[in-house]
Short mmCIF file of C-alpha atoms and ligand atoms in Angstrom, two decimals:
data_model
loop_
_atom_site.label_atom_id
_atom_site.label_comp_id
_atom_site.label_asym_id
_atom_site.label_seq_id
_atom_site.Cartn_x
_atom_site.Cartn_y
_atom_site.Cartn_z
CA MET A 14 34.03 -35.61 -30.63
CA LEU A 15 31.36 -33.96 -32.79
CA ASN A 16 33.41 -30.78 -32.71
CA ALA A 17 36.31 -32.41 -34.56
CA SER A 18 36.95 -31.67 -38.23
CA LEU A 19 35.46 -33.98 -40.86
CA GLN A 20 38.94 -35.15 -41.71
CA ALA A 21 39.59 -36.05 -38.06
CA LEU A 22 36.20 -37.76 -37.81
CA ALA A 23 36.83 -39.79 -40.96
CA ALA A 24 40.24 -40.82 -39.59
CA ALA A 25 38.74 -41.79 -36.22
CA LEU A 26 36.09 -43.85 -38.01
CA ALA A 27 38.69 -45.55 -40.18
CA ASP A 28 40.87 -46.35 -37.14
CA LYS A 29 37.84 -47.69 -35.25
CA GLN A 30 38.35 -45.16 -32.45
CA VAL A 31 34.68 -44.39 -32.84
CA SER A 32 31.83 -45.95 -34.79
CA SER A 33 29.27 -44.14 -36.89
CA VAL A 34 26.60 -45.46 -34.51
CA GLU A 35 28.39 -43.75 -31.61
CA LEU A 36 28.82 -40.51 -33.53
CA THR A 37 25.22 -40.56 -34.63
CA GLN A 38 24.03 -41.26 -31.10
CA ALA A 39 26.12 -38.35 -29.86
CA ALA A 40 24.46 -36.08 -32.44
CA LEU A 41 21.01 -37.35 -31.45
CA ASP A 42 21.78 -36.80 -27.76
CA ARG A 43 22.99 -33.30 -28.44
CA ILE A 44 19.85 -32.51 -30.43
CA ALA A 45 17.70 -33.94 -27.64
CA ALA A 46 19.50 -31.76 -25.10
CA ARG A 47 19.52 -28.49 -27.06
CA ASN A 48 16.69 -28.45 -29.56
CA ALA A 49 14.04 -27.23 -27.12
CA ASP A 50 16.12 -24.03 -26.79
CA ILE A 51 17.36 -23.63 -30.35
CA ASN A 52 14.52 -25.11 -32.43
CA ALA A 53 17.01 -25.93 -35.17
CA PHE A 54 15.33 -29.19 -36.12
CA VAL A 55 11.73 -29.58 -37.23
CA HIS A 56 12.05 -33.34 -37.56
CA VAL A 57 14.54 -35.81 -36.10
CA ASP A 58 14.78 -39.40 -37.32
CA PRO A 59 16.63 -41.46 -34.68
CA GLU A 60 15.70 -44.90 -36.07
CA GLY A 61 16.54 -44.02 -39.66
CA ALA A 62 19.78 -42.36 -38.59
CA LEU A 63 20.95 -45.31 -36.51
CA ALA A 64 20.11 -47.74 -39.32
CA ALA A 65 22.12 -45.59 -41.75
CA ALA A 66 24.96 -45.44 -39.21
CA ARG A 67 25.03 -49.25 -38.93
CA ALA A 68 25.19 -49.49 -42.74
CA ALA A 69 28.02 -46.94 -42.73
CA ASP A 70 29.92 -48.93 -40.11
CA ALA A 71 29.61 -52.02 -42.30
CA ARG A 72 30.93 -50.06 -45.25
CA ILE A 73 33.86 -48.79 -43.20
CA ALA A 74 34.62 -52.32 -42.00
CA ALA A 75 34.57 -53.50 -45.63
CA GLY A 76 37.12 -50.81 -46.53
CA GLU A 77 34.66 -48.98 -48.79
CA ALA A 78 34.47 -45.69 -46.93
CA GLY A 79 34.76 -42.24 -48.47
CA PRO A 80 35.33 -38.95 -46.66
CA LEU A 81 31.66 -38.63 -45.64
CA THR A 82 30.88 -42.24 -44.77
CA GLY A 83 29.35 -42.40 -41.31
CA ILE A 84 29.24 -38.60 -40.82
CA PRO A 85 25.98 -37.26 -39.31
CA ILE A 86 24.33 -34.60 -41.49
CA ALA A 87 21.13 -32.57 -41.45
CA HIS A 88 19.17 -31.35 -44.45
CA LYS A 89 17.29 -28.11 -44.67
CA ASP A 90 13.60 -29.00 -44.82
CA VAL A 91 13.38 -27.65 -48.37
CA PHE A 92 15.05 -30.82 -49.69
CA CYS A 93 12.75 -33.76 -50.42
CA THR A 94 13.66 -36.81 -48.36
CA GLU A 95 12.02 -40.11 -49.18
CA GLY A 96 9.83 -41.37 -46.38
CA LEU A 97 10.45 -38.36 -44.14
CA PRO A 98 8.44 -35.16 -43.74
CA THR A 99 9.43 -32.35 -46.10
CA THR A 100 7.55 -29.29 -44.94
CA CYS A 101 9.42 -26.17 -46.12
CA ALA A 102 8.39 -24.98 -42.64
CA SER A 103 4.92 -24.29 -44.05
CA ARG A 104 1.51 -25.31 -42.88
CA MET A 105 0.91 -26.02 -46.58
CA LEU A 106 3.27 -29.01 -46.43
CA ALA A 107 3.12 -29.79 -42.70
CA ASN A 108 1.90 -33.34 -43.42
CA PHE A 109 3.76 -33.95 -46.66
CA VAL A 110 6.00 -37.01 -46.81
CA SER A 111 8.11 -37.02 -49.93
CA PRO A 112 8.01 -40.14 -52.13
CA TYR A 113 11.52 -39.49 -53.43
CA ASP A 114 14.91 -37.99 -52.53
CA ALA A 115 16.24 -34.70 -53.89
CA HIS A 116 19.38 -35.11 -55.99
CA VAL A 117 21.45 -33.57 -53.19
CA VAL A 118 19.97 -35.94 -50.63
CA ALA A 119 20.56 -38.97 -52.86
CA ARG A 120 24.16 -37.94 -53.55
CA LEU A 121 24.93 -37.47 -49.88
CA LYS A 122 23.31 -40.79 -49.05
CA GLN A 123 25.44 -42.52 -51.67
CA ALA A 124 28.48 -40.90 -50.07
CA GLY A 125 27.50 -42.68 -46.84
CA SER A 126 26.50 -39.66 -44.76
CA VAL A 127 23.94 -40.28 -42.03
CA LEU A 128 20.81 -38.14 -42.18
CA VAL A 129 19.74 -37.31 -38.63
CA GLY A 130 16.90 -34.90 -39.40
CA LYS A 131 15.46 -31.88 -41.16
CA THR A 132 16.23 -28.32 -40.17
CA ASN A 133 14.03 -25.32 -39.54
CA MET A 134 13.85 -22.51 -42.09
CA ASP A 135 11.82 -19.54 -43.18
CA GLU A 136 8.66 -20.74 -44.88
CA PHE A 137 9.49 -21.70 -48.49
CA ALA A 138 12.94 -20.12 -47.87
CA MET A 139 11.47 -16.62 -47.83
CA GLY A 140 13.12 -14.60 -45.13
CA SER A 141 16.35 -13.56 -43.49
CA SER A 142 15.69 -14.42 -39.86
CA ASN A 143 13.99 -17.82 -39.67
CA GLU A 144 11.06 -16.16 -37.93
CA ASN A 145 8.71 -16.98 -40.85
CA SER A 146 8.44 -20.64 -39.85
CA HIS A 147 5.22 -22.52 -39.23
CA PHE A 148 7.17 -24.32 -36.47
CA GLY A 149 8.32 -21.17 -34.71
CA ALA A 150 11.56 -19.22 -34.95
CA ALA A 151 14.88 -21.00 -34.72
CA ARG A 152 17.21 -19.33 -32.24
CA ASN A 153 20.85 -18.32 -32.36
CA PRO A 154 23.10 -20.58 -30.21
CA TRP A 155 25.31 -17.58 -29.37
CA ASP A 156 22.34 -15.80 -27.80
CA SER A 157 18.97 -17.49 -27.88
CA THR A 158 17.09 -14.18 -27.74
CA ARG A 159 18.48 -13.49 -31.22
CA VAL A 160 17.74 -14.78 -34.72
CA PRO A 161 20.09 -17.30 -36.33
CA GLY A 162 19.57 -15.62 -39.71
CA GLY A 163 17.66 -17.11 -42.56
CA SER A 164 16.37 -18.76 -44.43
CA SER A 165 18.71 -21.69 -43.64
CA GLY A 166 18.72 -20.66 -39.97
CA GLY A 167 18.07 -24.13 -38.60
CA SER A 168 21.06 -25.57 -40.47
CA ALA A 169 23.37 -22.79 -39.29
CA ALA A 170 22.15 -23.07 -35.70
CA ALA A 171 22.47 -26.87 -35.74
CA VAL A 172 26.11 -26.66 -36.82
CA ALA A 173 26.92 -23.82 -34.41
CA ALA A 174 25.30 -25.66 -31.50
CA GLY A 175 27.37 -28.76 -32.22
CA MET A 176 24.36 -30.91 -33.11
CA VAL A 177 25.81 -31.95 -36.46
CA PRO A 178 29.17 -31.21 -38.09
CA VAL A 179 27.56 -30.27 -41.43
CA ALA A 180 24.18 -29.37 -42.85
CA THR A 181 22.79 -28.45 -46.23
CA GLY A 182 21.15 -25.15 -47.05
CA THR A 183 19.83 -23.26 -50.03
CA ASP A 184 20.70 -19.76 -51.12
CA THR A 185 18.36 -17.69 -53.29
CA GLY A 186 19.52 -14.32 -52.02
CA GLY A 187 21.87 -15.11 -49.15
CA SER A 188 20.21 -17.89 -47.21
CA VAL A 189 23.36 -19.95 -46.77
CA ARG A 190 25.80 -17.08 -46.26
CA GLN A 191 23.82 -14.79 -43.96
CA PRO A 192 22.86 -17.44 -41.37
CA ALA A 193 26.45 -18.72 -41.53
CA SER A 194 27.55 -15.20 -40.68
CA PHE A 195 25.06 -14.80 -37.81
CA CYS A 196 25.92 -18.18 -36.29
CA GLY A 197 29.70 -18.11 -36.69
CA VAL A 198 29.96 -20.98 -39.18
CA THR A 199 31.22 -21.30 -42.76
CA GLY A 200 28.72 -21.48 -45.60
CA ILE A 201 29.22 -21.78 -49.34
CA LYS A 202 26.83 -21.26 -52.23
CA PRO A 203 28.27 -22.49 -55.52
CA THR A 204 27.89 -21.11 -59.05
CA TYR A 205 24.29 -21.36 -60.26
CA GLY A 206 23.84 -24.74 -61.95
CA VAL A 207 26.60 -26.60 -60.09
CA VAL A 208 24.16 -28.27 -57.67
CA SER A 209 20.98 -29.83 -59.07
CA ARG A 210 17.70 -28.33 -57.91
CA TYR A 211 15.84 -31.60 -58.47
CA GLY A 212 13.79 -32.25 -55.34
CA MET A 213 14.73 -28.89 -53.83
CA ILE A 214 11.38 -27.18 -53.42
CA ALA A 215 11.44 -24.16 -55.71
CA TYR A 216 11.30 -20.62 -54.42
CA ALA A 217 12.85 -18.55 -57.27
CA SER A 218 14.21 -20.99 -59.81
CA SER A 219 16.68 -18.72 -61.58
CA LEU A 220 18.31 -17.83 -58.24
CA ASP A 221 17.96 -20.94 -56.02
CA GLN A 222 21.14 -22.92 -55.41
CA GLY A 223 21.98 -25.61 -52.86
CA GLY A 224 24.92 -25.09 -50.55
CA VAL A 225 26.69 -26.29 -47.42
CA LEU A 226 27.09 -25.03 -43.85
CA ALA A 227 29.91 -26.42 -41.73
CA ARG A 228 32.45 -25.24 -39.20
CA SER A 229 35.24 -24.67 -41.68
CA ALA A 230 36.00 -24.34 -45.37
CA ALA A 231 37.87 -27.65 -45.20
CA ASP A 232 34.66 -29.30 -43.93
CA CYS A 233 32.51 -27.67 -46.63
CA ALA A 234 34.72 -28.94 -49.46
CA PRO A 235 34.00 -32.70 -49.45
CA VAL A 236 30.28 -32.13 -48.89
CA LEU A 237 30.03 -29.76 -51.84
CA SER A 238 32.06 -32.16 -53.97
CA ALA A 239 29.61 -34.95 -53.14
CA MET A 240 26.43 -32.97 -53.80
CA ALA A 241 27.52 -31.22 -57.00
CA GLY A 242 27.43 -32.71 -60.45
CA PHE A 243 25.30 -32.96 -63.56
CA ASP A 244 21.71 -34.10 -63.23
CA PRO A 245 19.54 -34.36 -66.35
CA ARG A 246 16.44 -33.92 -64.17
CA ASP A 247 17.27 -30.24 -63.66
CA SER A 248 17.35 -28.36 -66.97
CA THR A 249 19.70 -25.74 -65.49
CA SER A 250 22.15 -28.30 -64.12
CA LEU A 251 25.55 -27.84 -65.75
CA ASP A 252 27.20 -30.75 -67.50
CA ARG A 253 30.73 -30.38 -66.21
CA PRO A 254 33.33 -32.93 -65.09
CA ALA A 255 33.17 -33.88 -61.40
CA GLU A 256 35.32 -31.61 -59.25
CA ASP A 257 37.20 -31.96 -56.01
CA PHE A 258 36.46 -28.57 -54.52
CA GLY A 259 39.08 -29.15 -51.84
CA ARG A 260 41.93 -29.63 -54.31
CA ASP A 261 43.47 -26.19 -53.71
CA LEU A 262 42.92 -25.86 -49.95
CA ASP A 263 46.62 -25.83 -49.15
CA LYS A 264 47.76 -23.38 -51.81
CA PRO A 265 49.46 -20.31 -50.29
CA LEU A 266 47.65 -17.02 -50.82
CA ALA A 267 50.66 -15.03 -51.99
CA GLY A 268 49.57 -12.97 -54.97
CA LEU A 269 45.82 -13.35 -54.42
CA ARG A 270 44.16 -10.09 -55.44
CA ILE A 271 41.21 -9.24 -53.23
CA GLY A 272 38.81 -6.62 -54.58
CA LEU A 273 37.07 -4.40 -52.05
CA PRO A 274 33.95 -2.84 -53.54
CA ARG A 275 33.74 0.82 -52.62
CA GLU A 276 29.95 0.48 -52.38
CA TYR A 277 30.21 -2.27 -49.71
CA PHE A 278 32.38 -0.22 -47.38
CA GLY A 279 30.31 2.94 -47.34
CA GLU A 280 27.37 3.73 -45.13
CA GLY A 281 25.09 1.05 -43.81
CA MET A 282 27.57 -1.32 -42.22
CA ALA A 283 27.50 -1.43 -38.41
CA ASP A 284 30.74 -0.31 -36.73
CA ASP A 285 31.39 -3.64 -35.04
CA VAL A 286 31.00 -5.46 -38.36
CA ARG A 287 33.36 -3.02 -40.02
CA GLY A 288 35.97 -3.51 -37.29
CA ALA A 289 35.97 -7.28 -37.64
CA VAL A 290 35.96 -7.21 -41.44
CA GLU A 291 38.88 -4.75 -41.57
CA ALA A 292 40.88 -6.89 -39.14
CA ALA A 293 40.16 -10.00 -41.20
CA LEU A 294 41.37 -8.20 -44.33
CA ASP A 295 44.59 -7.38 -42.49
CA ALA A 296 44.99 -11.08 -41.78
CA TYR A 297 44.56 -11.81 -45.49
CA ARG A 298 47.25 -9.23 -46.28
CA THR A 299 49.57 -10.88 -43.76
CA LEU A 300 49.00 -14.13 -45.66
CA GLY A 301 50.30 -12.49 -48.82
CA ALA A 302 47.10 -11.31 -50.46
CA THR A 303 46.87 -7.81 -51.87
CA THR A 304 43.76 -5.65 -51.80
CA VAL A 305 42.52 -3.33 -54.48
CA GLU A 306 39.50 -1.07 -54.48
CA VAL A 307 36.91 -2.03 -57.08
CA SER A 308 33.48 -0.68 -57.87
CA LEU A 309 30.11 -2.36 -58.26
CA PRO A 310 28.23 0.78 -59.25
CA ASN A 311 24.78 -0.81 -59.48
CA SER A 312 24.93 -2.35 -55.98
CA LYS A 313 22.09 -0.23 -54.66
CA LEU A 314 19.79 -1.61 -57.37
CA ALA A 315 20.29 -5.21 -56.28
CA ILE A 316 17.63 -5.21 -53.57
CA PRO A 317 14.89 -3.65 -55.73
CA ALA A 318 15.73 -5.97 -58.65
CA TYR A 319 15.85 -9.03 -56.42
CA TYR A 320 12.59 -8.21 -54.63
CA VAL A 321 10.83 -8.01 -57.99
CA ILE A 322 12.38 -11.08 -59.65
CA ALA A 323 12.29 -13.45 -56.67
CA PRO A 324 8.59 -12.81 -55.84
CA ALA A 325 7.69 -13.02 -59.56
CA GLU A 326 9.21 -16.48 -59.80
CA ALA A 327 7.80 -17.46 -56.41
CA SER A 328 4.27 -16.49 -57.42
CA SER A 329 4.55 -18.84 -60.37
CA ASN A 330 6.28 -21.67 -58.48
CA LEU A 331 3.87 -21.60 -55.57
CA SER A 332 0.78 -21.78 -57.79
CA ARG A 333 1.16 -25.56 -57.63
CA PHE A 334 0.04 -25.55 -53.99
CA ASP A 335 -3.68 -25.54 -54.64
CA GLY A 336 -5.03 -28.10 -52.20
CA VAL A 337 -5.70 -30.60 -54.99
CA ARG A 338 -2.64 -32.72 -55.64
CA TYR A 339 -0.89 -32.59 -52.30
CA GLY A 340 -0.41 -30.32 -49.35
CA TYR A 341 -2.92 -28.60 -47.13
CA ARG A 342 -6.62 -28.48 -48.03
CA ALA A 343 -9.08 -26.32 -46.12
CA PRO A 344 -11.53 -28.51 -44.21
CA GLU A 345 -14.57 -26.51 -45.31
CA TYR A 346 -15.24 -24.79 -48.60
CA GLY A 347 -17.92 -24.09 -51.22
CA ASP A 348 -17.03 -24.53 -54.88
CA LEU A 349 -13.66 -25.32 -56.44
CA ASN A 350 -12.45 -21.72 -56.48
CA ASP A 351 -13.39 -21.34 -52.86
CA MET A 352 -11.43 -24.48 -52.05
CA TYR A 353 -8.32 -23.07 -53.77
CA ALA A 354 -8.72 -19.73 -52.06
CA LYS A 355 -9.31 -21.08 -48.56
CA SER A 356 -6.57 -23.71 -48.83
CA ARG A 357 -4.01 -21.11 -49.89
CA ALA A 358 -5.25 -18.51 -47.41
CA GLN A 359 -4.93 -20.97 -44.55
CA GLY A 360 -1.88 -22.90 -45.78
CA PHE A 361 0.52 -20.02 -46.44
CA GLY A 362 1.96 -17.62 -43.87
CA ALA A 363 1.96 -13.83 -44.15
CA GLU A 364 5.37 -13.37 -45.81
CA VAL A 365 4.67 -16.02 -48.44
CA LYS A 366 1.36 -14.35 -49.25
CA ARG A 367 3.08 -10.97 -49.48
CA ARG A 368 5.53 -12.37 -52.02
CA ILE A 369 2.82 -14.05 -54.07
CA LEU A 370 0.90 -10.77 -54.19
CA VAL A 371 3.96 -8.73 -55.18
CA GLY A 372 5.00 -11.34 -57.73
CA THR A 373 1.59 -11.55 -59.33
CA TYR A 374 1.42 -7.77 -59.49
CA VAL A 375 4.80 -7.27 -61.17
CA LEU A 376 3.98 -9.93 -63.75
CA SER A 377 0.51 -8.61 -64.51
CA HIS A 378 -0.42 -7.03 -67.82
CA GLY A 379 0.33 -3.34 -67.59
CA TYR A 380 2.99 -3.64 -64.91
CA TYR A 381 5.22 -6.30 -66.45
CA ASP A 382 7.27 -3.79 -68.47
CA ALA A 383 7.57 -1.31 -65.63
CA TYR A 384 8.71 -3.79 -63.00
CA TYR A 385 9.64 -7.27 -64.13
CA LEU A 386 11.30 -6.33 -67.41
CA GLN A 387 13.07 -3.42 -65.78
CA ALA A 388 14.36 -5.70 -63.01
CA GLN A 389 15.71 -8.13 -65.62
CA LYS A 390 17.66 -5.26 -67.19
CA LEU A 391 19.10 -4.33 -63.81
CA ARG A 392 20.06 -7.94 -63.32
CA ARG A 393 22.20 -7.76 -66.43
CA LEU A 394 23.86 -4.53 -65.27
CA ILE A 395 24.64 -6.09 -61.90
CA ALA A 396 26.22 -9.15 -63.55
CA ASP A 397 28.26 -6.83 -65.80
CA ASP A 398 29.55 -4.94 -62.74
CA PHE A 399 31.01 -8.17 -61.37
CA ARG A 400 32.51 -9.05 -64.73
CA GLN A 401 34.29 -5.69 -64.79
CA ALA A 402 35.49 -6.07 -61.21
CA PHE A 403 36.93 -9.52 -61.87
CA GLY A 404 39.19 -7.90 -64.45
CA GLN A 405 41.02 -6.33 -61.52
CA CYS A 406 40.87 -8.98 -58.81
CA ASP A 407 40.55 -12.71 -58.15
CA VAL A 408 37.96 -12.57 -55.36
CA ILE A 409 35.76 -9.86 -53.91
CA ALA A 410 35.55 -9.43 -50.14
CA GLY A 411 33.26 -7.53 -47.83
CA PRO A 412 30.79 -8.02 -45.01
CA THR A 413 28.19 -10.77 -45.41
CA ALA A 414 25.52 -8.79 -43.59
CA PRO A 415 25.31 -5.17 -42.40
CA SER A 416 24.87 -6.19 -38.75
CA THR A 417 25.31 -9.10 -36.42
CA ALA A 418 22.33 -11.21 -35.32
CA TYR A 419 19.47 -9.05 -34.05
CA GLU A 420 16.84 -9.80 -31.43
CA ILE A 421 13.90 -11.96 -32.35
CA GLY A 422 10.87 -9.80 -33.07
CA THR A 423 12.72 -6.60 -33.97
CA LYS A 424 12.41 -6.71 -37.77
CA CYS A 425 9.66 -9.19 -38.53
CA ASN A 426 6.93 -6.56 -38.73
CA ASP A 427 8.89 -4.34 -41.09
CA PRO A 428 9.50 -6.23 -44.35
CA VAL A 429 11.49 -3.42 -45.97
CA GLN A 430 13.94 -3.33 -43.05
CA MET A 431 14.25 -7.09 -43.31
CA TYR A 432 14.87 -6.94 -47.08
CA LEU A 433 17.56 -4.27 -46.66
CA GLY A 434 19.59 -6.70 -44.55
CA ASP A 435 20.20 -8.68 -47.77
CA ILE A 436 22.14 -5.81 -49.36
CA TYR A 437 25.49 -7.64 -49.64
CA THR A 438 24.21 -11.05 -50.65
CA VAL A 439 21.46 -10.80 -53.29
CA ALA A 440 23.59 -9.37 -56.13
CA VAL A 441 25.63 -12.58 -56.12
CA ASN A 442 22.53 -14.65 -56.88
CA LEU A 443 21.34 -12.22 -59.56
CA ALA A 444 24.71 -12.76 -61.26
CA GLY A 445 24.79 -16.52 -60.53
CA LEU A 446 28.25 -16.33 -58.91
CA PRO A 447 29.74 -18.55 -56.18
CA ALA A 448 30.29 -17.02 -52.74
CA LEU A 449 31.01 -18.04 -49.18
CA SER A 450 30.84 -16.55 -45.72
CA HIS A 451 33.35 -17.40 -43.06
CA PRO A 452 33.71 -16.27 -39.43
CA ALA A 453 35.81 -13.11 -39.27
CA GLY A 454 35.64 -12.17 -35.61
CA PHE A 455 33.11 -10.96 -33.08
CA GLY A 456 31.12 -7.77 -32.70
CA THR A 457 29.32 -6.13 -29.80
CA GLY A 458 27.90 -8.67 -27.35
CA SER A 459 30.27 -11.42 -28.52
CA LEU A 460 28.18 -12.05 -31.63
CA PRO A 461 29.85 -13.57 -34.70
CA VAL A 462 30.68 -11.46 -37.75
CA GLY A 463 31.00 -13.05 -41.19
CA LEU A 464 33.20 -12.03 -44.09
CA GLN A 465 31.88 -12.73 -47.57
CA LEU A 466 34.13 -13.83 -50.42
CA VAL A 467 32.66 -13.74 -53.93
CA GLY A 468 34.42 -15.43 -56.81
CA ASP A 469 34.08 -15.55 -60.57
CA TYR A 470 32.07 -18.40 -62.10
CA PHE A 471 33.33 -21.86 -61.09
CA SER A 472 35.93 -20.55 -58.65
CA GLU A 473 34.56 -22.53 -55.67
CA ALA A 474 37.94 -24.23 -55.13
CA ARG A 475 39.65 -20.86 -54.94
CA LEU A 476 37.11 -19.47 -52.47
CA LEU A 477 37.54 -22.50 -50.24
CA ASN A 478 41.31 -22.20 -50.57
CA ALA A 479 41.26 -18.57 -49.44
CA ALA A 480 38.94 -19.29 -46.51
CA HIS A 481 40.96 -22.34 -45.48
CA GLN A 482 44.22 -20.39 -45.46
CA PHE A 483 42.52 -17.72 -43.35
CA GLN A 484 41.24 -20.42 -41.00
CA GLN A 485 44.71 -21.94 -40.69
CA ALA A 486 45.96 -18.55 -39.48
CA THR A 487 43.03 -17.57 -37.23
CA ASP A 488 40.74 -19.38 -34.81
CA TRP A 489 37.44 -17.50 -35.17
CA HIS A 490 35.83 -20.53 -36.80
CA ALA A 491 36.93 -22.74 -33.92
CA ARG A 492 35.22 -20.63 -31.22
CA ARG A 493 32.11 -22.24 -29.78
CA PRO A 494 29.00 -20.64 -28.37
CA PRO A 495 28.60 -20.85 -24.56
CA GLU A 496 26.83 -24.22 -24.42
CA ALA A 497 28.37 -25.99 -27.41
N1 LIG B 516 16.36 -13.16 -47.53
C1 LIG B 516 16.17 -13.42 -48.92
C2 LIG B 516 14.70 -13.59 -49.21
O1 LIG B 516 13.95 -13.51 -48.32
C3 LIG B 516 16.95 -14.62 -49.35
C4 LIG B 516 16.31 -15.90 -49.01
C5 LIG B 516 17.03 -17.08 -49.58
O2 LIG B 516 18.20 -16.98 -49.97
N2 LIG B 516 16.32 -18.19 -49.65
O3 LIG B 516 14.29 -13.81 -50.30
#
């Protein structure tokens, strides 16, 4: 039942073929059976979930249900959830219980979704493999010796393992799209400013954006529609009319112009990824789309620019974790400075410390111009590249990641190797564009391959339309890992 589409689940709930309590119990049972292997959840809330499910059932009985009423959902543990732990998978916040809900969490509650728990992630969303978690690595349901991707790895794994039909994620440099790709699910990151960051613990504020992971584009649409919208509590939230992101799902693709960046199809992409992506592009052509080569000449500068700007913002954002107001405090210390130093040294993991050090360095007097300012200039060039490309095409397609999911432990001691895996995703965040990843086939070892679609600003409905049409014609998104 949990493997059905959201539309089918909503219909079954409306027809009383199943209750939200039953659905929620099925999700909880599935989590209980599989989480020891997958480690997708860092906190499960059975009592809260069943209470929310009973309330949803009452709402359905009263004829007040929307498309998400009674649907089990999981939130990445970067979103504040009132009364529940919100840890960012960090020792720093391991005992933090949020006094309020993030905007996204509140919106999805109002829509009647049933929060079953919080998902694992890289600490403070810094990482591409989910190995940087205080609670241990999450594992890929397709092969539990492999990473699920990151940083929203727990959300992607939870959906792929059939624990929940949908989960939220955040994407600063690829953290919704890349784990979606590694786990064979669909993930969308909207235009910067479409989803409020209020209550979403900040990593790099000018890049962070909430998104959705689900089995299909059609399932992502109503969740994104519910969580988007203006919020005066986030100064970068955009004041735009509410949108139904699923409004164009059924539009035929005839005439869609897909741009293929020359730089994305050169060296660096694994052969099995290339094979699946090329075949998926053929499927798009069969659906009536045309492809045109475009160029994003500054692509190779995206990683260096991103890994200056994101740590710079992180070093500033994470200065609030000082052991005074909330979060971890070292049990023993001398004076105040020693308390700060010990609390931060003990509370943060290695990757977070690395980013704080890099960020502080690039912002320091004497290096600011050489690194931070330079990176901001590259950011503009990268955004301009996309603007040029969108003069020739409607969407841009390519691989989401250069490889399929790799084995746990193979990249975590080599940060540069890890960062290079973000080559196809970070430019999108630097430009603030919307993008999604959808399953495109399988590579060596039956591991999922994702195709990334990037759109111009506010083209979420078009991206979902393209992915949905692809998913109507193919069944990659419907394949399940061995034990799901
Ligand atoms: N892998 C990238 C990083 O480590 C992106 C993470 C994210 O999108 N949160 O910064």
